[in-house]
Amino acid sequence: MPRTSEEYIQSVRDGREVYYRGKRVDDITTHPVLRIAVAHAADLFNSKDRLYDDPNYGRISKYFKIPRNTEDLLARHRLIYEDTLRFDGLFNIVQAIGSDALFSLMIMARKVDGKYRTNYYERVMKYYEYVVKNDLAIAVAQTDVKGHRAKRPHEQQDPDLYLRVVEVRDDGIVVNGAKIHTTQGPVANEIIVLPYRAMVEGDRDYAVAFAVPANAKGLKFIVRPVLEYDGNPNAVNSAARFEVESLTIFDHVFIPWDRVFLFREWDMAGPLAWYFATYHRFTAISYRAATANLYLGAALLAARANGIENAPHVRDWIIQMIMYKEIMRMGAMAAALEPIIDEGIAVPNPVYTNVSKLYSNAHFIDVIHGLIDIAGGLIATMPSHDDLRNNDERGYITKYLAGAVDGETRYKIMSLVRELSASHLAGYLLTAMIHAEGSEAASKIGMMREYNFREAEELVNRVLSKLRI
Amino acid sequence: MPRTSEEYIQSVRDGREVYYRGKRVDDITTHPVLRIAVAHAADLFNSKDRLYDDPNYGRISKYFKIPRNTEDLLARHRLIYEDTLRFDGLFNIVQAIGSDALFSLMIMARKVDGKYRTNYYERVMKYYEYVVKNDLAIAVAQTDVKGHRAKRPHEQQDPDLYLRVVEVRDDGIVVNGAKIHTTQGPVANEIIVLPYRAMVEGDRDYAVAFAVPANAKGLKFIVRPVLEYDGNPNAVNSAARFEVESLTIFDHVFIPWDRVFLFREWDMAGPLAWYFATYHRFTAISYRAATANLYLGAALLAARANGIENAPHVRDWIIQMIMYKEIMRMGAMAAALEPIIDEGIAVPNPVYTNVSKLYSNAHFIDVIHGLIDIAGGLIATMPSHDDLRNNDERGYITKYLAGAVDGETRYKIMSLVRELSASHLAGYLLTAMIHAEGSEAASKIGMMREYNFREAEELVNRVLSKLRI
Amino acid sequence: MPRTSEEYIQSVRDGREVYYRGKRVDDITTHPVLRIAVAHAADLFNSKDRLYDDPNYGRISKYFKIPRNTEDLLARHRLIYEDTLRFDGLFNIVQAIGSDALFSLMIMARKVDGKYRTNYYERVMKYYEYVVKNDLAIAVAQTDVKGHRAKRPHEQQDPDLYLRVVEVRDDGIVVNGAKIHTTQGPVANEIIVLPYRAMVEGDRDYAVAFAVPANAKGLKFIVRPVLEYDGNPNAVNSAARFEVESLTIFDHVFIPWDRVFLFREWDMAGPLAWYFATYHRFTAISYRAATANLYLGAALLAARANGIENAPHVRDWIIQMIMYKEIMRMGAMAAALEPIIDEGIAVPNPVYTNVSKLYSNAHFIDVIHGLIDIAGGLIATMPSHDDLRNNDERGYITKYLAGAVDGETRYKIMSLVRELSASHLAGYLLTAMIHAEGSEAASKIGMMREYNFREAEELVNRVLSKLRI
Amino acid sequence: MPRTSEEYIQSVRDGREVYYRGKRVDDITTHPVLRIAVAHAADLFNSKDRLYDDPNYGRISKYFKIPRNTEDLLARHRLIYEDTLRFDGLFNIVQAIGSDALFSLMIMARKVDGKYRTNYYERVMKYYEYVVKNDLAIAVAQTDVKGHRAKRPHEQQDPDLYLRVVEVRDDGIVVNGAKIHTTQGPVANEIIVLPYRAMVEGDRDYAVAFAVPANAKGLKFIVRPVLEYDGNPNAVNSAARFEVESLTIFDHVFIPWDRVFLFREWDMAGPLAWYFATYHRFTAISYRAATANLYLGAALLAARANGIENAPHVRDWIIQMIMYKEIMRMGAMAAALEPIIDEGIAVPNPVYTNVSKLYSNAHFIDVIHGLIDIAGGLIATMPSHDDLRNNDERGYITKYLAGAVDGETRYKIMSLVRELSASHLAGYLLTAMIHAEGSEAASKIGMMREYNFREAEELVNRVLSKLRI
């Protein structure tokens, strides 16, 4: 049954163990900071037209629609892009990432079952039915803390530095370890856990995938400090919207068998991670293109406020922002147009997805650079919102910050620009744009492995074969 | 009737006035340099599967198929991409650019007729029928020599610095002026002339579009020196393939009315130039993506020959080359997926087309940089092909140029790399990649004018409207 | 008499009108935020070896030593570089900028006196004596708020958008207007006001330079919110050190004649701004080189903590940081080696100074990019200092954040990296590095005007003169 | 005795074995291509003020003056810079590189003698006296052909892929192998051979340094084809000046003991290579700064010819060219200001030298990019010099290529621009700027090894030590 936002909010008051800035949080829905992340997730359930009628599962969220072809992938791209716009440029992850994981598990479960005579596909589809019928909010915990980067999971000094199976019981398994960067884990209903990387036989206890409710015993979320809002009375967009990440601790958490989707089939860990990465990078380029509108719009308004919208260097920066946005969208369209159809499910083309994602990794910094250049030094030294509210100061501020628009309007625009380009939020977003959904180095290594060089090699070999010396 | 390559070759022995390096060329098909440009154009007529059955015009070249929808534009992209691959990475322009111009004229003719009660559409379609039924090779002369850049056509000191109508007769018009950068003009059957830019009323004598046979009286082609081949016995790919550009002089050339497609409707010059630019940039990103394979393949082979294919900096350059190629292709796919349908004809989406083209302008230099970095200084100082052929020297050269492959193989790879990245060809291509199909500055100005900023502005205005200070 | 830091602190408890976050500050030396900026300035007075024996003025601060030659400029570069290192990578502006202004005024006063038969030089030297003998802390207010960028001072709708003379009295002048970006103005003893730009005759009331005590009647400082520290319990270096900027209001402030250093000599405003910009950019490249060490050191430690110090992409980023630092230093050395000697005073070579400064404007963003890339996503999602202090969480955090070093050490390194590259401080510094001491666009225009192109032109003209065609 | 240019020319008619494009060259001084390289070298002997009075050696070339301090290094920088300007922007290597090698050998000879009780210093100084008194032209052959890059000299499949000692005789040694990129080797009097890299004990037969006359038996020069001139009647600067490189074969060449400067002291090969690289990179940044003037001047003239010298994008490119030139010069000055004094000889500071050189490697491509962007597509498609000479065509060309200057002037400027940015010369220079004097990768590895990170580490450790969590 589709849920209302209120039903979602009630559902996360479930005794989960969440820490924020050194304190256990009793109720995330009323906590002064976390409630905003809850409210953002809740907003997803308010979206008009967010449901469709599935022949098998009835009226369910569009995020969970299994893509079968180009049209479905294009629709998924638009859904993520438009929802991100609707939520003021901020991605709303809680059903997007869950479906990225579920589609990957569906494809891989078939493959693992075929090779190992397991029954994962049945488990995955039963869990999928549970998720879609209950309209759940899902987080995915994939990135291990990784310890020494040059060592494999089973080679680490502390064996828990990748999450692993520490006990096998009749009714399920017990896992121990930690995952990092779990976006919206603290406010989700369920956590899907996936392996981070390809593994070797010695890593078999680390080759595990499963789902677990957020209030499971032993599961603990240590939330990042939301410095863009918490303690910052000059927040603009961040005063109303943000998502939270956590260091997610699994201290001997029990998982019943029907929620285990991979267990010691070590050669399947890499492919599963790959499918998820591909789906999730497609999601990423879709929301990043929408977020880019915040920067593009702010740059336009700031340029006009400063009276420089026709200056050539301003034009160059704005073109860069357009390219940032549109290369993401072009990549998503091309990825949908030439999908891989695997086990009857459409996977976005990994080359176009990765090209777009690599562009986004490398060039978000140019978007920030451009916005700072257009806005001017004012964003570093301007008075605070409280100063504007003080009647002794307000007159001076509005008089002296006038540009090609009045001082109050320019102040507000610059306050948003400060947040987008010269604040904790900017640093947080820049780090995310560089590292989230897989680092540049990892994506490049993947690209070199997957890319089909045959066309280029044949061409050059043909040219060389004609050379007579 | 579809032509054979031999028929095409015979057709250009027509007395046209062509100059090459200070000499009038009697027969371009036997001239030691120009015959190679002729042979390249002729090759187009040898392509298997180059024809289709048109319901109105019978069996004609696929290049002339009027695009009506996404599918047609995708097919056109693939046609240009694959032909460029087939011709060793070199674009073959002679029907691609002609159809770019004809589609633009079809759309604009309808619009001009609607506004000015002219009969251009009928003329254009009659000329189109003539072209497709005779399977002609076409060049487009659009870029004027432009004189002082800061002045409009009618403001130039010498009124001929943009091509213009100098006489109006009962049977047609007489034009005078010159066009530059006319690719394959000297080897085409027909030249289509289009206005270069938007015009004002004072420019009305410059607002002219028409078609003219290459051997028309008063038409003169001064061909660029083909320095990548002519005088260079170390040419590799250029020994077999190149196209030529000309400075194309119109010295009082007469055009009969049925070949005149725009005449003094000055407000229509800009839109016509825009439609052609959009089609032709779509063509450009399609062939540039194919040409990129030469660089990608050469980089791979050079890296292997040097034994450094796994070095991280080599990987980074190759990823850049992949991105160069694939951003072109993504742009073409997206442009086909969201076309503008105008007067029943599908125009590639100008935003994605221009984003890709701007990327290509700016980043071809990185492709060259990468190839030089991978190859090493050898490409600057290596012996000539003649040295390799001298038996006293050959042993030394093949002994000492051995790398991770034998010395002869490495020599050949490096000879191609020299041509692609450190030769006259490289300079010619780099200049073309930066300037052809419209400069970066022009494309940026166009993008700023056309881009729909509404989405971004609405988002930011909504965010700001919530800010209470 | 040289002062102690305590004497400096007492000296700024003088009733000045300072606002911070909407409240009038009674005593800046005890205010929870501003006292840190005071303490940083006070530290300057604790430096060992900060004094020298001047033949004319006795034992005074080295910052005020008038440079006469290469050796003096090199010593000044080292003084600023080493003090910035000493103060944990943070520039300490309060005597550096004052001396930049005083040297400029000395040179220009001679020139103005020569042309206009004024007695500015005497006033400037008397004021200089007052400053150096009392060992004062000085701020410079130069940047006007500027209103509409395309209009001159006297063309603005509101005539106060550049600071101007509004009344001329027997005993002095009254000025009105505002200056922005006044670094450490709120904690300085004296404010030196300089014109921002070149002026025309209509701007003569805006052509004014003077000095004024910080507690002058009508002078008001609206301080920027120090978001890197205030409200942020995760601050590291910012918990102990920062400088503050203000929007500085001059509401009918009276200036006695002996403190007026330029008055309506409008043609001298541009040259005065130019000399100050040149001195201050030399100061800037000197401190920026020192600040770069924070980034270089943090990058090294983060790379080692992650176990990736030998990865090629890490090496590339570190080389970029070295280049950032050393191009500043090379520029400072070259600027000292080839000074302009004007009115007997050595001015740093403006070409090398500006080249270095432009490099610094454009490339600080690469320094941040590199640090984020090396550190990883952890800096966006890591727990807070408070979490580490909670015993229920500390064990998990230190266990799971272990890398190639133990978890606590890595946490601390990453906390500093977060501050340097992904926090409000990073945004503030990045904005400063792009805009402070003159924007890129302004510096480029200046460079084009000043640069001596003769050498290049003569060379090319000689080459062309040999070309016979 | 100082020589005249004529004496130099006569001295190289000595029976040396030179091959050009597959043919043995009888007399390089009359060969249609090689004589130009000879003439360029000969020009060095015509320079006014090229000599000074040395207390020990009498009147000798300034290039050979042993640098003892900052002043000497600054003078050496200016000498190379100004000679490069004098020779139309083209470096004249034949005494610069020889002295780079000799200074390195002097320093190292002392060190080797100290450790191994050899008498190399005496040999080096005797050879130095021979060189300076006879005013010789010297080439240095350092770069081995290197075979498989991942293998050390003694590990190569063919032991000759690094030059090595194959026989030890009473009167000297016999060497076999090849060196590549030997600039002006074919026109020098003497070749100094240096080891390319650091070696291990197994490489001891490769640890060899010596000098040999260019006409020694068994020494063979295979010259690169000079494609920028040979076969190119549109050459401008290249019609009068170029240097040549060779693949230099040592086929069992005998070296008498008094010309052997390193022999099997394998641990000294790396340091010797390092000293030479440091001197020669100082030379490189000095001449590259001068060469940059060709580009800067051509860009200025082309911008004016096109009437766009005030366009902002043109200004940006020109600023880039200024930065390219001046960062080289700043680096040279700083390197002279803080030299290493070793064995009484001043070595340019390696950090500033390498920073400048790395900047030059990476950014020459931007110089070319800028020049192409400013010039426009004309440089790819313009008529040939022969067309301009044909009276039927000349009128059209000069009429239609008029810009903001007359057509003939613009043609000539563009012809030079074509050569500098879009020709074989451009490719050759770009390759040289990227690879000559050591690749970027090699320089980066060296920098990481040598750079003093202590300052940065101490700063960050001090900051971290204050952090209490």
PDB file of N, CA and C in Angstrom, chain B residues 33-62:
ATOM      1  N   VAL B  33      48.392  15.939 -56.994  1.00  0.00           N
ATOM      2  CA  VAL B  33      47.862  16.138 -55.641  1.00  0.00           C
ATOM      3  C   VAL B  33      46.338  16.074 -55.642  1.00  0.00           C
ATOM      4  N   LEU B  34      45.715  16.838 -56.511  1.00  0.00           N
ATOM      5  CA  LEU B  34      44.255  16.941 -56.460  1.00  0.00           C
ATOM      6  C   LEU B  34      43.564  15.621 -56.768  1.00  0.00           C
ATOM      7  N   ARG B  35      44.213  14.784 -57.557  1.00  0.00           N
ATOM      8  CA  ARG B  35      43.563  13.505 -57.896  1.00  0.00           C
ATOM      9  C   ARG B  35      43.296  12.672 -56.636  1.00  0.00           C
ATOM     10  N   ILE B  36      44.071  12.908 -55.580  1.00  0.00           N
ATOM     11  CA  ILE B  36      43.834  12.133 -54.353  1.00  0.00           C
ATOM     12  C   ILE B  36      42.559  12.608 -53.668  1.00  0.00           C
ATOM     13  N   ALA B  37      42.332  13.917 -53.683  1.00  0.00           N
ATOM     14  CA  ALA B  37      41.061  14.427 -53.137  1.00  0.00           C
ATOM     15  C   ALA B  37      39.889  13.945 -53.986  1.00  0.00           C
ATOM     16  N   VAL B  38      40.093  13.872 -55.299  1.00  0.00           N
ATOM     17  CA  VAL B  38      39.058  13.331 -56.185  1.00  0.00           C
ATOM     18  C   VAL B  38      38.796  11.857 -55.859  1.00  0.00           C
ATOM     19  N   ALA B  39      39.874  11.104 -55.697  1.00  0.00           N
ATOM     20  CA  ALA B  39      39.731   9.666 -55.440  1.00  0.00           C
ATOM     21  C   ALA B  39      38.996   9.416 -54.131  1.00  0.00           C
ATOM     22  N   HIS B  40      39.289  10.264 -53.144  1.00  0.00           N
ATOM     23  CA  HIS B  40      38.603  10.119 -51.854  1.00  0.00           C
ATOM     24  C   HIS B  40      37.105  10.360 -52.045  1.00  0.00           C
ATOM     25  N   ALA B  41      36.744  11.436 -52.721  1.00  0.00           N
ATOM     26  CA  ALA B  41      35.324  11.696 -52.982  1.00  0.00           C
ATOM     27  C   ALA B  41      34.713  10.541 -53.784  1.00  0.00           C
ATOM     28  N   ALA B  42      35.470  10.046 -54.741  1.00  0.00           N
ATOM     29  CA  ALA B  42      34.964   8.962 -55.596  1.00  0.00           C
ATOM     30  C   ALA B  42      34.652   7.708 -54.785  1.00  0.00           C
ATOM     31  N   ASP B  43      35.434   7.511 -53.751  1.00  0.00           N
ATOM     32  CA  ASP B  43      35.238   6.326 -52.912  1.00  0.00           C
ATOM     33  C   ASP B  43      33.837   6.255 -52.320  1.00  0.00           C
ATOM     34  N   LEU B  44      33.252   7.446 -52.100  1.00  0.00           N
ATOM     35  CA  LEU B  44      31.905   7.461 -51.520  1.00  0.00           C
ATOM     36  C   LEU B  44      30.943   6.675 -52.407  1.00  0.00           C
ATOM     37  N   PHE B  45      31.196   6.735 -53.716  1.00  0.00           N
ATOM     38  CA  PHE B  45      30.293   6.078 -54.659  1.00  0.00           C
ATOM     39  C   PHE B  45      30.516   4.574 -54.719  1.00  0.00           C
ATOM     40  N   ASN B  46      31.568   4.124 -54.052  1.00  0.00           N
ATOM     41  CA  ASN B  46      31.831   2.679 -53.998  1.00  0.00           C
ATOM     42  C   ASN B  46      31.224   1.997 -52.783  1.00  0.00           C
ATOM     43  N   SER B  47      30.729   2.794 -51.842  1.00  0.00           N
ATOM     44  CA  SER B  47      30.252   2.181 -50.595  1.00  0.00           C
ATOM     45  C   SER B  47      29.122   1.207 -50.854  1.00  0.00           C
ATOM     46  N   LYS B  48      29.246   0.052 -50.293  1.00  0.00           N
ATOM     47  CA  LYS B  48      28.140  -0.903 -50.297  1.00  0.00           C
ATOM     48  C   LYS B  48      27.013  -0.322 -49.461  1.00  0.00           C
ATOM     49  N   ASP B  49      25.788  -0.636 -49.790  1.00  0.00           N
ATOM     50  CA  ASP B  49      24.633  -0.240 -48.975  1.00  0.00           C
ATOM     51  C   ASP B  49      24.492   1.265 -48.847  1.00  0.00           C
ATOM     52  N   ARG B  50      25.019   2.014 -49.809  1.00  0.00           N
ATOM     53  CA  ARG B  50      24.925   3.454 -49.650  1.00  0.00           C
ATOM     54  C   ARG B  50      23.594   4.012 -50.150  1.00  0.00           C
ATOM     55  N   LEU B  51      22.787   3.163 -50.764  1.00  0.00           N
ATOM     56  CA  LEU B  51      21.545   3.632 -51.383  1.00  0.00           C
ATOM     57  C   LEU B  51      20.328   3.076 -50.644  1.00  0.00           C
ATOM     58  N   TYR B  52      19.210   3.736 -50.813  1.00  0.00           N
ATOM     59  CA  TYR B  52      17.939   3.196 -50.296  1.00  0.00           C
ATOM     60  C   TYR B  52      16.853   3.564 -51.299  1.00  0.00           C
ATOM     61  N   ASP B  53      15.681   2.950 -51.115  1.00  0.00           N
ATOM     62  CA  ASP B  53      14.580   3.210 -52.049  1.00  0.00           C
ATOM     63  C   ASP B  53      13.656   4.253 -51.462  1.00  0.00           C
ATOM     64  N   ASP B  54      13.701   5.435 -52.049  1.00  0.00           N
ATOM     65  CA  ASP B  54      12.851   6.504 -51.564  1.00  0.00           C
ATOM     66  C   ASP B  54      11.507   6.432 -52.274  1.00  0.00           C
ATOM     67  N   PRO B  55      10.416   6.596 -51.543  1.00  0.00           N
ATOM     68  CA  PRO B  55       9.090   6.476 -52.192  1.00  0.00           C
ATOM     69  C   PRO B  55       8.897   7.524 -53.295  1.00  0.00           C
ATOM     70  N   ASN B  56       9.517   8.703 -53.157  1.00  0.00           N
ATOM     71  CA  ASN B  56       9.301   9.749 -54.166  1.00  0.00           C
ATOM     72  C   ASN B  56      10.377   9.794 -55.241  1.00  0.00           C
ATOM     73  N   TYR B  57      11.612   9.448 -54.850  1.00  0.00           N
ATOM     74  CA  TYR B  57      12.722   9.704 -55.764  1.00  0.00           C
ATOM     75  C   TYR B  57      13.425   8.441 -56.255  1.00  0.00           C
ATOM     76  N   GLY B  58      12.933   7.296 -55.780  1.00  0.00           N
ATOM     77  CA  GLY B  58      13.559   6.050 -56.227  1.00  0.00           C
ATOM     78  C   GLY B  58      14.824   5.734 -55.467  1.00  0.00           C
ATOM     79  N   ARG B  59      15.743   5.054 -56.116  1.00  0.00           N
ATOM     80  CA  ARG B  59      16.948   4.546 -55.461  1.00  0.00           C
ATOM     81  C   ARG B  59      17.989   5.673 -55.384  1.00  0.00           C
ATOM     82  N   ILE B  60      18.181   6.224 -54.214  1.00  0.00           N
ATOM     83  CA  ILE B  60      19.087   7.365 -54.068  1.00  0.00           C
ATOM     84  C   ILE B  60      20.007   7.174 -52.870  1.00  0.00           C
ATOM     85  N   SER B  61      20.957   8.082 -52.770  1.00  0.00           N
ATOM     86  CA  SER B  61      21.923   8.018 -51.683  1.00  0.00           C
ATOM     87  C   SER B  61      21.258   8.271 -50.331  1.00  0.00           C
ATOM     88  N   LYS B  62      21.657   7.491 -49.352  1.00  0.00           N
ATOM     89  CA  LYS B  62      21.104   7.661 -48.001  1.00  0.00           C
ATOM     90  C   LYS B  62      21.391   9.051 -47.431  1.00  0.00           C
TER      91      LYS B  62
END
